[in-house]
Amino acid sequence: MTRALSLAHLTLLELPPPQFITVAAQAGFDAVGLRLIAVTETTAGYALMDDPQMLRDTLRALKQTGLRVNDIEFVRLTPAFDPQKLIGFLQTGAELGAKYIVTAPYDPDLARLADNLAGFADLAAGFGLKPVLEFFPWTNVPDFQTALQIVQASGASNIGVLVDTLHFDRSGSLLSDLAATDPALLPFIHLCDAPVHPPYTQEALLHTARGARLIAGQGAIALRDILAQLPQDIAIAVEVPLEHRAGLSAQAVAQAIFDHTQAYLRT
């Protein structure tokens, strides 16, 4: 049996949402994550909330393929964060049928970060969306335990923590912390692999995260140990931007990722 999998947009970020959805469906994925807000000035983001035609094309692709949208991204929680500016983003997420919003910690004041996250969660709830806080080793929320503390400090019941297996490994997060966490706080994960050769410079962390990951089982991250501490039925989103694609088409890349990930999960 195959496991239901979502394909994160970063994996093939050069593809606009309609094409990305079609490629993911043909490869066998059940869902996708869509990047509606760019992470950096040099990487793509597809602002469907400001592009009615692309939004219509995206909705058509979802209907034709039967895929669903697991999550939308990428919301930076900065010191000047104003959730009201994201109303269009939230409306579009609801129209797409998304379940989760990936948020990222970019505020040195952790108390303010928790408050802003709570306010955003309250606003998002009105659109049927749940934020998840992702942690990154190069930020001031560098590991799983810190992210969990922020979510708990927010006091909101509709916020989760997003565990990315790359960041979990690179941050030195503890399996025991993962095992002790309420499963309700872990709605889905980002699954990938990578070589393991600490310590890492910030440049190396960013390079691997944004473009040089490996498919599960092709690196040295202790993925089975991480998965063993998570809810057995946790939703899996595969995020594997590949640095070297050997001339393979986007469709061939998606197919290889799906097939190898399914084989890894079966064993």
Coordinates of C-alpha atoms in Angstrom, one line a residue:
M1 CA 0.0 0.0 0.0
T2 CA 1.1 3.5 -0.7
R3 CA 1.1 6.3 1.9
A4 CA -0.8 9.5 1.3
L5 CA 1.8 12.2 0.5
S6 CA 1.8 15.9 -0.1
L7 CA 4.5 17.6 -2.3
A8 CA 5.9 20.8 -0.9
H9 CA 6.2 23.6 -3.5
L10 CA 9.9 24.2 -2.7
T11 CA 10.6 20.9 -4.4
L12 CA 9.8 22.3 -7.8
L13 CA 9.4 26.0 -7.1
E14 CA 9.9 26.9 -10.7
L15 CA 6.5 25.6 -11.5
P16 CA 3.5 27.9 -11.1
P17 CA 0.7 26.3 -9.0
P18 CA -1.5 24.9 -11.9
Q19 CA 1.5 23.1 -13.5
F20 CA 2.9 22.1 -10.1
I21 CA -0.5 20.5 -9.2
T22 CA -0.6 18.6 -12.5
V23 CA 2.9 17.3 -12.1
A24 CA 2.3 16.2 -8.5
A25 CA -0.9 14.4 -9.4
Q26 CA 0.7 12.5 -12.3
A27 CA 3.5 11.4 -10.0
G28 CA 1.0 9.9 -7.5
F29 CA 0.9 12.6 -4.8
D30 CA -2.4 13.2 -3.0
A31 CA -1.9 16.8 -2.0
V32 CA 0.4 19.8 -2.4
G33 CA 1.7 22.7 -0.5
L34 CA 1.6 26.0 -2.3
R35 CA 4.0 29.0 -1.9
L36 CA 1.9 32.1 -2.3
I37 CA 4.4 34.5 -0.6
A38 CA 8.0 34.4 -1.7
V39 CA 10.6 33.6 1.0
T40 CA 13.4 35.8 -0.6
E41 CA 13.7 38.4 -3.3
T42 CA 15.4 35.8 -5.6
T43 CA 13.0 32.9 -5.1
A44 CA 9.5 32.5 -6.5
G45 CA 6.2 33.1 -4.8
Y46 CA 2.9 32.9 -6.6
A47 CA 0.5 35.5 -5.2
L48 CA -2.8 33.9 -6.2
M49 CA -4.6 36.4 -4.1
D50 CA -3.5 39.1 -6.5
D51 CA -3.8 37.1 -9.7
P52 CA -7.4 36.1 -10.4
Q53 CA -6.6 34.2 -13.6
M54 CA -3.9 32.1 -12.0
L55 CA -6.2 31.4 -9.1
R56 CA -8.9 30.2 -11.5
D57 CA -6.4 28.0 -13.3
T58 CA -5.2 26.6 -10.0
L59 CA -8.7 25.8 -8.8
R60 CA -9.3 24.1 -12.1
A61 CA -6.2 22.0 -11.8
L62 CA -7.3 20.9 -8.3
K63 CA -10.7 19.9 -9.6
Q64 CA -9.3 18.0 -12.6
T65 CA -6.7 16.1 -10.6
G66 CA -8.6 15.6 -7.4
L67 CA -5.7 16.8 -5.4
R68 CA -6.1 18.9 -2.2
V69 CA -4.0 21.7 -0.8
N70 CA -2.4 20.7 2.5
D71 CA -0.8 24.0 3.3
I72 CA 0.0 27.5 2.0
E73 CA 3.1 29.5 2.8
F74 CA 5.3 31.5 3.7
V75 CA 4.3 33.9 6.5
R76 CA 7.2 35.7 8.2
L77 CA 6.4 36.7 11.8
T78 CA 8.5 39.9 12.0
P79 CA 8.6 42.7 14.6
A80 CA 6.3 44.7 12.4
F81 CA 3.9 41.8 11.6
D82 CA 0.4 42.9 10.8
P83 CA -2.1 40.0 10.3
Q84 CA -4.7 42.3 8.7
K85 CA -2.4 42.7 5.7
L86 CA -2.9 38.9 5.1
I87 CA -6.6 38.9 4.7
G88 CA -6.4 38.3 1.0
F89 CA -3.9 35.5 1.6
L90 CA -6.3 33.9 4.1
Q91 CA -9.3 34.2 1.8
T92 CA -7.4 32.6 -1.0
G93 CA -6.2 29.8 1.3
A94 CA -9.8 29.1 2.2
E95 CA -10.9 29.1 -1.4
L96 CA -8.1 26.6 -2.2
G97 CA -9.3 24.4 0.7
A98 CA -6.0 24.5 2.5
K99 CA -5.7 23.3 6.0
Y100 CA -2.5 24.8 7.3
I101 CA -0.4 27.9 7.0
V102 CA 3.4 27.7 7.4
T103 CA 4.8 30.5 9.5
A104 CA 8.4 31.4 10.3
P105 CA 10.0 33.1 13.3
Y106 CA 11.8 36.3 12.4
D107 CA 11.4 38.3 15.6
P108 CA 14.0 38.5 18.3
D109 CA 11.4 39.3 20.9
L110 CA 9.9 35.9 21.6
A111 CA 7.1 37.2 23.8
R112 CA 5.9 39.4 20.9
L113 CA 6.4 36.6 18.5
A114 CA 4.1 34.4 20.6
D115 CA 1.5 37.2 20.8
N116 CA 1.6 37.8 17.1
L117 CA 1.3 34.1 16.4
A118 CA -1.8 33.9 18.6
G119 CA -3.4 36.9 16.9
F120 CA -2.7 35.4 13.5
A121 CA -4.1 32.1 14.6
D122 CA -7.3 33.8 15.8
L123 CA -7.7 35.5 12.5
A124 CA -6.9 32.4 10.5
A125 CA -9.4 30.3 12.4
G126 CA -12.2 32.4 10.8
F127 CA -11.1 31.1 7.4
G128 CA -10.7 27.5 8.6
L129 CA -6.9 27.6 8.6
K130 CA -4.4 26.5 11.3
P131 CA -0.9 28.0 11.5
V132 CA 2.1 25.8 12.1
L133 CA 5.3 27.3 13.3
E134 CA 8.4 26.0 11.6
F135 CA 11.8 26.3 13.3
F136 CA 15.1 27.0 11.5
P137 CA 18.7 26.6 13.0
W138 CA 19.7 30.0 11.7
T139 CA 16.9 31.9 13.5
N140 CA 16.3 32.8 17.1
V141 CA 13.8 29.9 17.2
P142 CA 16.5 27.3 16.2
D143 CA 15.1 24.0 17.4
F144 CA 12.0 22.0 18.2
Q145 CA 11.9 22.7 21.9
T146 CA 12.0 26.5 21.4
A147 CA 9.3 26.4 18.8
L148 CA 7.1 24.3 21.1
Q149 CA 7.6 26.8 23.9
I150 CA 6.5 29.6 21.6
V151 CA 3.4 27.8 20.6
Q152 CA 2.6 27.0 24.2
A153 CA 3.3 30.6 25.3
S154 CA 0.8 31.8 22.6
G155 CA -2.0 30.2 24.6
A156 CA -3.8 29.4 21.3
S157 CA -5.3 26.0 20.8
N158 CA -5.2 26.1 17.0
I159 CA -1.4 26.3 16.4
G160 CA 1.0 23.4 15.7
V161 CA 4.7 23.0 15.3
L162 CA 6.1 21.9 11.9
V163 CA 8.9 19.5 12.1
D164 CA 11.1 19.5 9.1
T165 CA 13.4 16.5 9.3
L166 CA 16.4 18.5 7.9
H167 CA 16.0 21.3 10.5
F168 CA 15.4 18.8 13.3
D169 CA 18.7 17.1 12.5
R170 CA 20.7 20.2 11.9
S171 CA 19.4 21.9 15.1
G172 CA 20.3 19.0 17.4
S173 CA 16.7 18.7 18.6
L174 CA 16.0 15.8 20.9
L175 CA 13.9 12.8 20.1
S176 CA 12.8 12.7 23.7
D177 CA 11.2 16.1 23.3
L178 CA 9.4 14.9 20.2
A179 CA 8.1 11.8 22.0
A180 CA 6.8 13.8 24.9
T181 CA 4.8 16.2 22.7
D182 CA 1.0 16.1 22.4
P183 CA 0.3 14.6 19.0
A184 CA -2.3 17.3 18.4
L185 CA 0.5 19.8 18.1
L186 CA 2.1 17.9 15.2
P187 CA -0.3 17.9 12.3
F188 CA 2.2 17.2 9.6
I189 CA 5.9 17.0 8.8
H190 CA 8.3 17.9 6.1
L191 CA 10.2 14.8 5.1
C192 CA 13.6 14.8 3.4
D193 CA 17.1 13.5 3.9
A194 CA 20.6 15.0 3.7
P195 CA 24.3 14.2 4.5
V196 CA 25.2 14.6 8.1
H197 CA 28.5 16.2 8.8
P198 CA 28.3 18.8 11.7
P199 CA 29.1 21.5 12.5
Y200 CA 27.4 23.6 9.8
T201 CA 28.0 27.2 8.8
Q202 CA 24.9 29.4 8.3
E203 CA 25.7 29.4 4.6
A204 CA 25.8 25.7 4.5
L205 CA 22.5 25.4 6.4
L206 CA 20.7 27.8 4.0
H207 CA 22.2 26.2 0.9
T208 CA 21.1 22.7 1.9
A209 CA 17.6 23.8 3.1
R210 CA 16.8 25.8 -0.1
G211 CA 18.3 23.6 -2.8
A212 CA 20.4 20.6 -1.9
R213 CA 18.3 18.1 0.0
L214 CA 18.0 14.3 -0.7
I215 CA 15.1 11.9 -0.9
A216 CA 14.4 9.8 2.2
G217 CA 16.9 7.0 2.6
Q218 CA 19.5 8.6 0.4
G219 CA 21.2 10.6 3.1
A220 CA 22.3 10.0 6.7
I221 CA 19.6 11.7 8.8
A222 CA 18.1 9.3 11.4
L223 CA 14.7 9.5 9.8
R224 CA 13.4 6.2 11.2
D225 CA 14.2 7.4 14.7
I226 CA 12.4 10.7 14.1
L227 CA 9.4 9.0 12.5
A228 CA 9.2 6.5 15.4
Q229 CA 8.5 9.3 17.8
L230 CA 5.7 10.9 15.7
P231 CA 2.0 9.9 15.5
Q232 CA 1.8 6.8 13.3
D233 CA -0.8 8.5 11.0
I234 CA 0.9 11.9 10.8
A235 CA 0.5 13.6 7.5
I236 CA 3.7 13.7 5.4
A237 CA 4.7 16.5 3.1
V238 CA 7.8 15.7 1.0
E239 CA 10.1 18.7 0.6
V240 CA 13.1 17.8 -1.5
P241 CA 14.6 20.6 -3.6
L242 CA 17.4 18.9 -5.5
E243 CA 20.6 20.6 -6.4
H244 CA 21.6 18.2 -9.1
R245 CA 18.7 17.0 -11.4
A246 CA 20.9 15.5 -14.1
G247 CA 18.8 17.1 -16.8
L248 CA 15.6 15.4 -15.6
S249 CA 12.3 17.0 -16.3
A250 CA 10.1 18.3 -13.4
Q251 CA 7.8 15.3 -14.0
A252 CA 10.7 12.8 -13.8
V253 CA 11.9 14.5 -10.6
A254 CA 8.5 14.3 -9.0
Q255 CA 8.1 10.7 -10.0
A256 CA 11.5 9.7 -8.6
I257 CA 10.7 11.5 -5.3
F258 CA 7.3 9.8 -5.0
D259 CA 8.6 6.3 -5.9
H260 CA 11.7 6.4 -3.7
T261 CA 9.8 8.0 -0.7
Q262 CA 7.1 5.3 -0.9
A263 CA 9.7 2.6 -1.1
Y264 CA 11.4 4.0 2.0
L265 CA 8.2 4.3 4.0
R266 CA 7.2 0.7 3.1
T267 CA 10.5 -0.7 4.5

